[in-house]
Amino acid sequence: MSDRPGRVPALQQVPPDVVCLPDYAAHARERLDDNAWAYLAGAAADEITLRANRAAWDNLALVPRVLRRLTGGHTRVELLGRTLAHPLLLAPVAYQRLAHPDGELASAHAAAAQGAGFILSAQASTSMEDVARAVLPEAERGPLWFQLYMQHDRGFTRELVQRAEAAGYEAIVLTVDAPSHGVRDRERRAQLKLPEGVSAVNLARLPPAPRTQIDRTQSWVFDALMPDAPTWDEIDTLRSHTNLPLLLKGVMHPEDAREARRQQVAGLIVSNHGGRTLDTAAPTAWVLPRIADAVGDAMPLLVDGGIQRGTDVLKALALGARAVLIGRPYMHALATCGAIGVAHVLRVLRDELEVAMALCGCRTVADAGPQLFFEAP
Amino acid sequence: MSDRPGRVPALQQVPPDVVCLPDYAAHARERLDDNAWAYLAGAAADEITLRANRAAWDNLALVPRVLRRLTGGHTRVELLGRTLAHPLLLAPVAYQRLAHPDGELASAHAAAAQGAGFILSAQASTSMEDVARAVLPEAERGPLWFQLYMQHDRGFTRELVQRAEAAGYEAIVLTVDAPSHGVRDRERRAQLKLPEGVSAVNLARLPPAPRTQIDRTQSWVFDALMPDAPTWDEIDTLRSHTNLPLLLKGVMHPEDAREARRQQVAGLIVSNHGGRTLDTAAPTAWVLPRIADAVGDAMPLLVDGGIQRGTDVLKALALGARAVLIGRPYMHALATCGAIGVAHVLRVLRDELEVAMALCGCRTVADAGPQLFFEAP
Amino acid sequence: MSDRPGRVPALQQVPPDVVCLPDYAAHARERLDDNAWAYLAGAAADEITLRANRAAWDNLALVPRVLRRLTGGHTRVELLGRTLAHPLLLAPVAYQRLAHPDGELASAHAAAAQGAGFILSAQASTSMEDVARAVLPEAERGPLWFQLYMQHDRGFTRELVQRAEAAGYEAIVLTVDAPSHGVRDRERRAQLKLPEGVSAVNLARLPPAPRTQIDRTQSWVFDALMPDAPTWDEIDTLRSHTNLPLLLKGVMHPEDAREARRQQVAGLIVSNHGGRTLDTAAPTAWVLPRIADAVGDAMPLLVDGGIQRGTDVLKALALGARAVLIGRPYMHALATCGAIGVAHVLRVLRDELEVAMALCGCRTVADAGPQLFFEAP
Amino acid sequence: MSDRPGRVPALQQVPPDVVCLPDYAAHARERLDDNAWAYLAGAAADEITLRANRAAWDNLALVPRVLRRLTGGHTRVELLGRTLAHPLLLAPVAYQRLAHPDGELASAHAAAAQGAGFILSAQASTSMEDVARAVLPEAERGPLWFQLYMQHDRGFTRELVQRAEAAGYEAIVLTVDAPSHGVRDRERRAQLKLPEGVSAVNLARLPPAPRTQIDRTQSWVFDALMPDAPTWDEIDTLRSHTNLPLLLKGVMHPEDAREARRQQVAGLIVSNHGGRTLDTAAPTAWVLPRIADAVGDAMPLLVDGGIQRGTDVLKALALGARAVLIGRPYMHALATCGAIGVAHVLRVLRDELEVAMALCGCRTVADAGPQLFFEAP
């Protein structure tokens, strides 16, 4: 990171005053320039959804249980045919070398060490093959998935999927909530530029998009961007390119969840992209139970958006999620002290989940349900 | 503006840190004296409605849609017999030369260039004929409307309407929510005075109001002001003076909307005057759907009050508006960098609207409806 | 006020930056020592009711009306057999010479000049006879009432009532919500002491309370204070001492209002003592419509608590009040510039009320009702 | 306290600006080092429940009553066969010598002097026998109870219970909501260490816990901690060791309350441990009426969590509590000025309760019920 003078260098260990995920933010801020901070911490427009995501978890009131026999309890979950030690995954985040020179390798190592899932972003700043090689073999780590944006060049998109499968990724996560880049004003104010040496290396060979000609009466969004956006009728084709299970990330409407069930996708990630695409989108904690109602047990549901406490994880499970993704908190830890920070975040979150389960009388995640919540009269 | 020393002069271009409408406020503040700022930014009394207008849009939570085919979508709307490229209009704002020496001409040019509607205030500081001449011909611009207060001299009021028609204005907007000046305490504290050279030039020949004599037992409002205020039984007469369609601005009660329908006015603008007349008036985002329920499709509804984001526009359309007006944001842009700022505001808002539509799965504005909102259980 | 060095002296005119009631608070603060400020501005305990009173008025959203014929409208109300120009009264406030050397005389003069009611506190720092003499004759002023606490000495209480009647007061207001002094922590922290020359002169001849002996197992409140507190069965007796109408101030519960109706008292003042007795008492804007429901038109209802805007007054009338009392705002004006400030406060509030009525389409106070409010769905 | 240099020493009297419980916090903060402050003032995680506990009491709006005959009223309650002068108890708080050198002796003396209950923490820094001896005889003081955590060594736990009985304690309070230490991040950030000379003296002879071996696939919470946690089937056994009544502290779920009733425990303390165990646990003011509904009058209910005003106590009684516990406020008073502060806190709270009762028309606690609250429509 010597190429970014003036910054406080990353640490080699967890700072002594960091005891929970939110504690990392201030440390990360010190270590990131305005550019990287705007990218990692910002969200769309007025960042209302960013704050609402957090508040929605906080506002769910739990009712503790007492004196239950919980010996031998555990946090294990079944997901896509594997039994995981706990329901935590690292969300796909682009350009992790913005945060720390070790970038995605650090995050993937930490996830592997903690038995957490890792979802590599299509816009990773590290080669997908390098990441996969670094964390094998599968039996000793959590799931390794590859996140995909449908690229304007569908042939290249197919290659990406097949490279991912060949490299050992176990699932494809198609992000469907960002057909256009969100209106991320904080980034735009900071005039985000990737520093030298940080780029989307896995997309390096993507042919440049043909320059769409639009006239004054046409719309950049509808006439230039949307023709490249993925649609429901491409899901089958995408699946035909690979034996890997396909999950959709960014499903928020029950009708879309039902369509996904009809198309028999392998799972859904209820997400508003951490508030980074559509500001004032409903918080995921409100949406999750509606999606669970809509599709029942047909496929596993995952969720992200503001999760940073063990109680948040327990609430997500109680509302119908099989597992959760965290994003900003691990990026803040990565910026602060690299892989050791990311591993610490996962360890703390898992410990907090266990404590929350114990205090709510849950021996296993199957015990988490709507009865955990205080219902206002 | 050399006549107001000590102010930061207006810029010739959009400041680099301005990426959305709210960003203009700080720049405008720097460039306006306390007097002009109090007039442009202030509202009635404790400014509760000013804040509530904004909060009401923010608090409507959207539910994104995914994977819909949106190619060829657009923002076009039909309004008073014309097809507009998008549903954005500049609200009537008085004395725009307070904000920038180019005043209404700058705003009208910017609107024309962006295909937006422009509603000239009766209290404009530029001649209505000059504005109309500057932006013709009609085919290459958005709608050009004239806003009217019923003047104490009804003959002069008739002349105004007929001048507007002759000059090429396409509709008359009668403001009905301000029979008396609002209680605008911020203005009164700043002791607002129009600077030399800024005046309501189109009202220059208005005969002075006869000095109403009221005794101690009488009321200034009820005995001096109200006799000059317009009433329902004058709407027909007003319409008889012109071939232009007549819209009413400031309708907030369903019963008033129904009366307007009975009187077959051409359209309604749901408005609380941006919070500038009656403080604690309900926010327009709450009122709009009630008005839409009351009058159905009998006439187009427009709305203003706190709109500053593409998501706000989309929400207004989903709640029943055909088009929206913006006020303060374009005045802040005008103060910051003149016509180029106003044009930028319109371009940004339209882009944000397109992004919001795409993320909510709306190909056209007809796709916007109540199903976009997350309904609390 | 030369006896309180270091204070900014009271002004001879309304400060130029004061345009509404809330503007007076900062000016008053400058002119009062901590002692007097704690007494006048403070309330019970954590001052939750003080803030809730204000917030409850603010949170009632109005729906404006348009184009109604309002000529000849007015703010007149009937109250205890008189027709008043408007529904504003000055609430009883003790020790007004704490705020300004002219004390109650200034307030009473201002009320008389503005046709407002004046309710002299039993703890006034000016003789009740002096006040009455100063503002006569009745025809040229608003109502003049005398507020009463039931004193431990019932004979003295009877004398007070009879002195008030003899002096020309038109009604007795028995305060029933303060059988014990409230827990006014701000005052207690400031260790409130009345300055030299400020005292409850009308109670000067009240015999000292016999020293109640209570043992360790007894309660100061229940065994020493409560035996002196007034009870329902004393209302009749109190009334028998005078021909004046008797109102009760501090009624908040519908059951108490019904009992008052059974006892045929002349009127009720819905009040939580401005938050000065029981903290977390419900705001009066919530309670008023319940009281109105409970007792219908059997007697006039008045209300106080946080009223400082014309819209607040209109809302109170719409919720069932015949008239309203203001307290702190006029004391702040008194401290700032004496009688002229108090008169200004009344004039501004009446003007604001007229504007609010006009904007809500009310020609008279009889037009104010529940239909003025936006009802959340 | 000379062993903690740099701190402001404790006072010998109540500071003159302290008139209510919340006033003590600032004084305590001055007198405690960061370490002790984090322990005494902090709570779990983001301290949401800590704040929610307070807010829930504040948000219950009371409706005052007037003119009722209240002479001879009192605050007496029946509890476990005794008649208490008032319903106030000091909650069990560990390590009180962190706050003041006199520690638990000061608190117990103050409680005795004020007729309040005292619940000695199992983790007291003073010997349980010393405390009991200091406050005897029973007739002249409030209840003296012993709080118990189920220790990993059940034999030692039995000894503790029997020592408490022998020493004169009148009841055993088993804390059931903290089978594991809460996630108290403020403490962990301050890296809490007990100073020299402060320790859990009553647990000095507790044999060290056998070091549980857990492998990587096991859970510290479920496999190491939970096997030592108490369960419902141990309640009977625990009771068999003593003739003292057994109360459970930390019951929040109606189902758990019903189980407690089936097991015929002597009473329940509705508590979320002051927000110190499970953050985002529902506030006790929300939970209490549900518990009261669930178990009716089968056993006395007590409650704690944020109580610091007489109105809070009255609300708790109205929602079904027989008595209340206070925690932080008395610890702040202890830190400020020792026993005299704790006694002052109890006296003030009792006075405030009497005033609140009088203003709400309650002659005895039996008059407190749901009719005290303003019910939103």
CSV table of C-alpha atoms in Angstrom, one decimal, chain C residues 126-322:
chain,number,residue,atom,x,y,z
C,126,THR,CA,-49.9,42.2,42.5
C,127,SER,CA,-53.0,42.9,44.4
C,128,MET,CA,-56.1,41.5,42.8
C,129,GLU,CA,-57.9,44.8,43.5
C,130,ASP,CA,-55.2,46.8,41.8
C,131,VAL,CA,-55.4,44.6,38.7
C,132,ALA,CA,-59.1,44.8,38.5
C,133,ARG,CA,-59.2,48.6,38.9
C,134,ALA,CA,-56.6,49.0,36.3
C,135,VAL,CA,-58.5,47.3,33.5
C,136,LEU,CA,-62.1,48.3,34.1
C,137,PRO,CA,-64.6,48.9,32.6
C,138,GLU,CA,-65.6,45.4,31.5
C,139,ALA,CA,-67.3,46.5,28.2
C,140,GLU,CA,-63.9,47.6,26.8
C,141,ARG,CA,-61.9,44.5,27.6
C,142,GLY,CA,-61.9,40.7,27.5
C,143,PRO,CA,-62.9,38.6,30.5
C,144,LEU,CA,-61.2,39.0,33.8
C,145,TRP,CA,-61.2,35.8,35.9
C,146,PHE,CA,-59.6,34.8,39.2
C,147,GLN,CA,-57.7,31.6,39.6
C,148,LEU,CA,-57.9,29.9,42.9
C,149,TYR,CA,-56.0,27.1,44.8
C,150,MET,CA,-58.0,25.7,47.6
C,151,GLN,CA,-56.0,27.0,50.6
C,152,HIS,CA,-55.6,24.9,53.7
C,153,ASP,CA,-57.7,27.5,55.5
C,154,ARG,CA,-61.1,27.1,53.9
C,155,GLY,CA,-62.3,30.4,55.5
C,156,PHE,CA,-59.5,32.3,53.9
C,157,THR,CA,-60.3,30.6,50.6
C,158,ARG,CA,-63.9,31.8,50.9
C,159,GLU,CA,-62.6,35.4,51.6
C,160,LEU,CA,-60.5,35.2,48.5
C,161,VAL,CA,-63.4,34.2,46.4
C,162,GLN,CA,-65.5,37.0,47.8
C,163,ARG,CA,-62.8,39.6,47.4
C,164,ALA,CA,-62.5,38.5,43.7
C,165,GLU,CA,-66.2,38.9,43.2
C,166,ALA,CA,-66.2,42.3,45.0
C,167,ALA,CA,-63.3,43.5,42.9
C,168,GLY,CA,-65.1,42.8,39.6
C,169,TYR,CA,-63.7,39.4,38.6
C,170,GLU,CA,-66.2,37.6,36.4
C,171,ALA,CA,-65.4,34.0,37.1
C,172,ILE,CA,-63.5,31.7,39.5
C,173,VAL,CA,-61.1,29.2,38.1
C,174,LEU,CA,-60.3,26.5,40.6
C,175,THR,CA,-57.1,24.7,39.8
C,176,VAL,CA,-57.6,21.0,40.6
C,177,ASP,CA,-54.5,19.4,39.1
C,178,ALA,CA,-52.0,20.4,41.7
C,179,PRO,CA,-53.0,19.1,45.1
C,180,SER,CA,-49.3,19.0,45.7
C,181,HIS,CA,-46.6,21.0,44.2
C,182,GLY,CA,-45.2,19.2,41.1
C,183,VAL,CA,-41.8,17.6,41.0
C,184,ARG,CA,-40.2,20.5,39.2
C,185,ASP,CA,-36.6,19.5,39.2
C,186,ARG,CA,-35.3,22.4,37.2
C,187,GLU,CA,-36.6,24.8,39.8
C,188,ARG,CA,-35.2,22.7,42.6
C,189,ARG,CA,-31.8,22.5,41.0
C,190,ALA,CA,-31.8,26.3,40.7
C,191,GLN,CA,-33.0,26.5,44.3
C,192,LEU,CA,-35.8,28.9,43.4
C,193,LYS,CA,-36.1,31.8,45.7
C,194,LEU,CA,-38.4,34.8,45.2
C,195,PRO,CA,-36.4,38.0,45.1
C,196,GLU,CA,-37.1,40.8,47.6
C,197,GLY,CA,-40.4,42.5,46.9
C,198,VAL,CA,-41.9,39.6,44.9
C,199,SER,CA,-44.5,37.6,46.9
C,200,ALA,CA,-48.0,36.3,46.8
C,201,VAL,CA,-49.5,39.5,48.0
C,202,ASN,CA,-53.1,38.3,47.8
C,203,LEU,CA,-52.3,35.4,50.2
C,204,ALA,CA,-50.4,37.7,52.7
C,205,ARG,CA,-53.0,37.3,55.4
C,206,LEU,CA,-53.4,33.5,55.0
C,207,PRO,CA,-52.8,32.0,58.4
C,208,PRO,CA,-49.8,29.7,58.5
C,209,ALA,CA,-50.7,26.0,58.0
C,210,PRO,CA,-50.9,24.1,61.3
C,211,ARG,CA,-47.8,22.0,61.4
C,212,THR,CA,-49.0,18.5,60.7
C,213,GLN,CA,-47.2,15.9,62.8
C,214,ILE,CA,-46.5,12.7,60.9
C,215,ASP,CA,-44.6,9.8,62.2
C,216,ARG,CA,-42.1,7.6,60.4
C,217,THR,CA,-44.7,5.3,59.1
C,218,GLN,CA,-46.8,8.1,57.7
C,219,SER,CA,-46.6,9.8,54.3
C,220,TRP,CA,-45.9,13.4,53.8
C,221,VAL,CA,-48.1,13.4,50.7
C,222,PHE,CA,-51.0,11.3,51.9
C,223,ASP,CA,-51.1,12.3,55.6
C,224,ALA,CA,-49.9,15.9,55.5
C,225,LEU,CA,-50.8,17.3,52.1
C,226,MET,CA,-53.9,15.5,51.0
C,227,PRO,CA,-56.1,16.3,54.0
C,228,ASP,CA,-56.0,19.9,52.7
C,229,ALA,CA,-56.6,19.0,49.1
C,230,PRO,CA,-60.0,19.9,47.6
C,231,THR,CA,-62.4,17.1,46.8
C,232,TRP,CA,-65.5,16.8,44.7
C,233,ASP,CA,-67.8,17.2,47.7
C,234,GLU,CA,-66.5,20.7,48.3
C,235,ILE,CA,-67.4,22.1,44.9
C,236,ASP,CA,-70.9,22.8,45.9
C,237,THR,CA,-69.8,24.6,49.1
C,238,LEU,CA,-67.3,26.7,47.2
C,239,ARG,CA,-70.0,27.7,44.7
C,240,SER,CA,-72.3,28.7,47.5
C,241,HIS,CA,-69.9,31.5,48.5
C,242,THR,CA,-70.2,33.4,45.3
C,243,ASN,CA,-72.5,34.3,42.4
C,244,LEU,CA,-69.6,33.9,40.0
C,245,PRO,CA,-69.4,31.0,37.6
C,246,LEU,CA,-66.9,28.3,38.7
C,247,LEU,CA,-64.6,26.6,36.2
C,248,LEU,CA,-62.3,23.7,37.0
C,249,LYS,CA,-58.7,23.9,35.6
C,250,GLY,CA,-56.7,20.7,35.1
C,251,VAL,CA,-59.4,18.2,34.2
C,252,MET,CA,-57.9,15.4,31.9
C,253,HIS,CA,-60.0,12.3,32.5
C,254,PRO,CA,-63.4,11.8,30.8
C,255,GLU,CA,-64.7,10.4,34.0
C,256,ASP,CA,-63.7,13.6,35.9
C,257,ALA,CA,-65.3,15.7,33.1
C,258,ARG,CA,-68.5,13.8,33.5
C,259,GLU,CA,-68.5,14.3,37.3
C,260,ALA,CA,-68.0,18.0,36.7
C,261,ARG,CA,-71.0,18.0,34.4
C,262,ARG,CA,-73.0,16.3,37.0
C,263,GLN,CA,-72.0,19.0,39.4
C,264,GLN,CA,-72.9,21.6,36.8
C,265,VAL,CA,-69.7,23.6,36.9
C,266,ALA,CA,-69.6,26.5,34.4
C,267,GLY,CA,-66.7,25.2,32.3
C,268,LEU,CA,-63.6,23.1,32.2
C,269,ILE,CA,-60.0,23.9,31.3
C,270,VAL,CA,-58.3,20.8,29.9
C,271,SER,CA,-54.8,21.3,31.1
C,272,ASN,CA,-51.8,19.4,32.4
C,273,HIS,CA,-50.5,22.6,34.0
C,274,GLY,CA,-48.1,23.0,31.1
C,275,GLY,CA,-46.3,19.8,32.1
C,276,ARG,CA,-45.5,21.3,35.5
C,277,THR,CA,-47.2,18.8,37.8
C,278,LEU,CA,-47.2,15.2,36.5
C,279,ASP,CA,-44.5,14.4,34.0
C,280,THR,CA,-45.5,12.0,31.2
C,281,ALA,CA,-49.1,13.2,31.6
C,282,ALA,CA,-50.7,12.9,28.1
C,283,PRO,CA,-50.6,16.0,26.0
C,284,THR,CA,-53.7,18.1,26.1
C,285,ALA,CA,-54.2,17.9,22.3
C,286,TRP,CA,-54.7,14.1,22.7
C,287,VAL,CA,-57.0,14.5,25.7
C,288,LEU,CA,-59.2,17.3,24.5
C,289,PRO,CA,-61.3,15.4,22.0
C,290,ARG,CA,-62.0,12.6,24.6
C,291,ILE,CA,-63.3,15.2,27.0
C,292,ALA,CA,-65.4,16.8,24.3
C,293,ASP,CA,-66.8,13.3,23.5
C,294,ALA,CA,-67.5,12.8,27.2
C,295,VAL,CA,-69.4,15.9,28.0
C,296,GLY,CA,-70.6,17.1,24.6
C,297,ASP,CA,-71.9,20.7,24.7
C,298,ALA,CA,-72.9,20.7,28.3
C,299,MET,CA,-70.3,23.3,29.2
C,300,PRO,CA,-67.5,25.3,27.4
C,301,LEU,CA,-64.2,23.6,27.2
C,302,LEU,CA,-60.9,25.6,27.2
C,303,VAL,CA,-57.5,24.1,26.8
C,304,ASP,CA,-53.8,25.1,27.3
C,305,GLY,CA,-50.4,23.4,27.0
C,306,GLY,CA,-47.9,24.3,24.3
C,307,ILE,CA,-50.2,26.6,22.2
C,308,GLN,CA,-48.0,29.1,20.4
C,309,ARG,CA,-49.2,29.3,16.8
C,310,GLY,CA,-52.5,30.3,15.1
C,311,THR,CA,-52.7,26.8,13.7
C,312,ASP,CA,-52.5,25.4,17.3
C,313,VAL,CA,-55.5,27.6,18.2
C,314,LEU,CA,-57.4,26.5,15.2
C,315,LYS,CA,-56.7,22.8,16.0
C,316,ALA,CA,-57.8,23.3,19.6
C,317,LEU,CA,-61.1,24.8,18.3
C,318,ALA,CA,-61.5,21.9,15.8
C,319,LEU,CA,-61.0,19.4,18.6
C,320,GLY,CA,-63.7,20.9,20.7
C,321,ALA,CA,-62.3,23.9,22.6
C,322,ARG,CA,-64.3,27.1,22.9
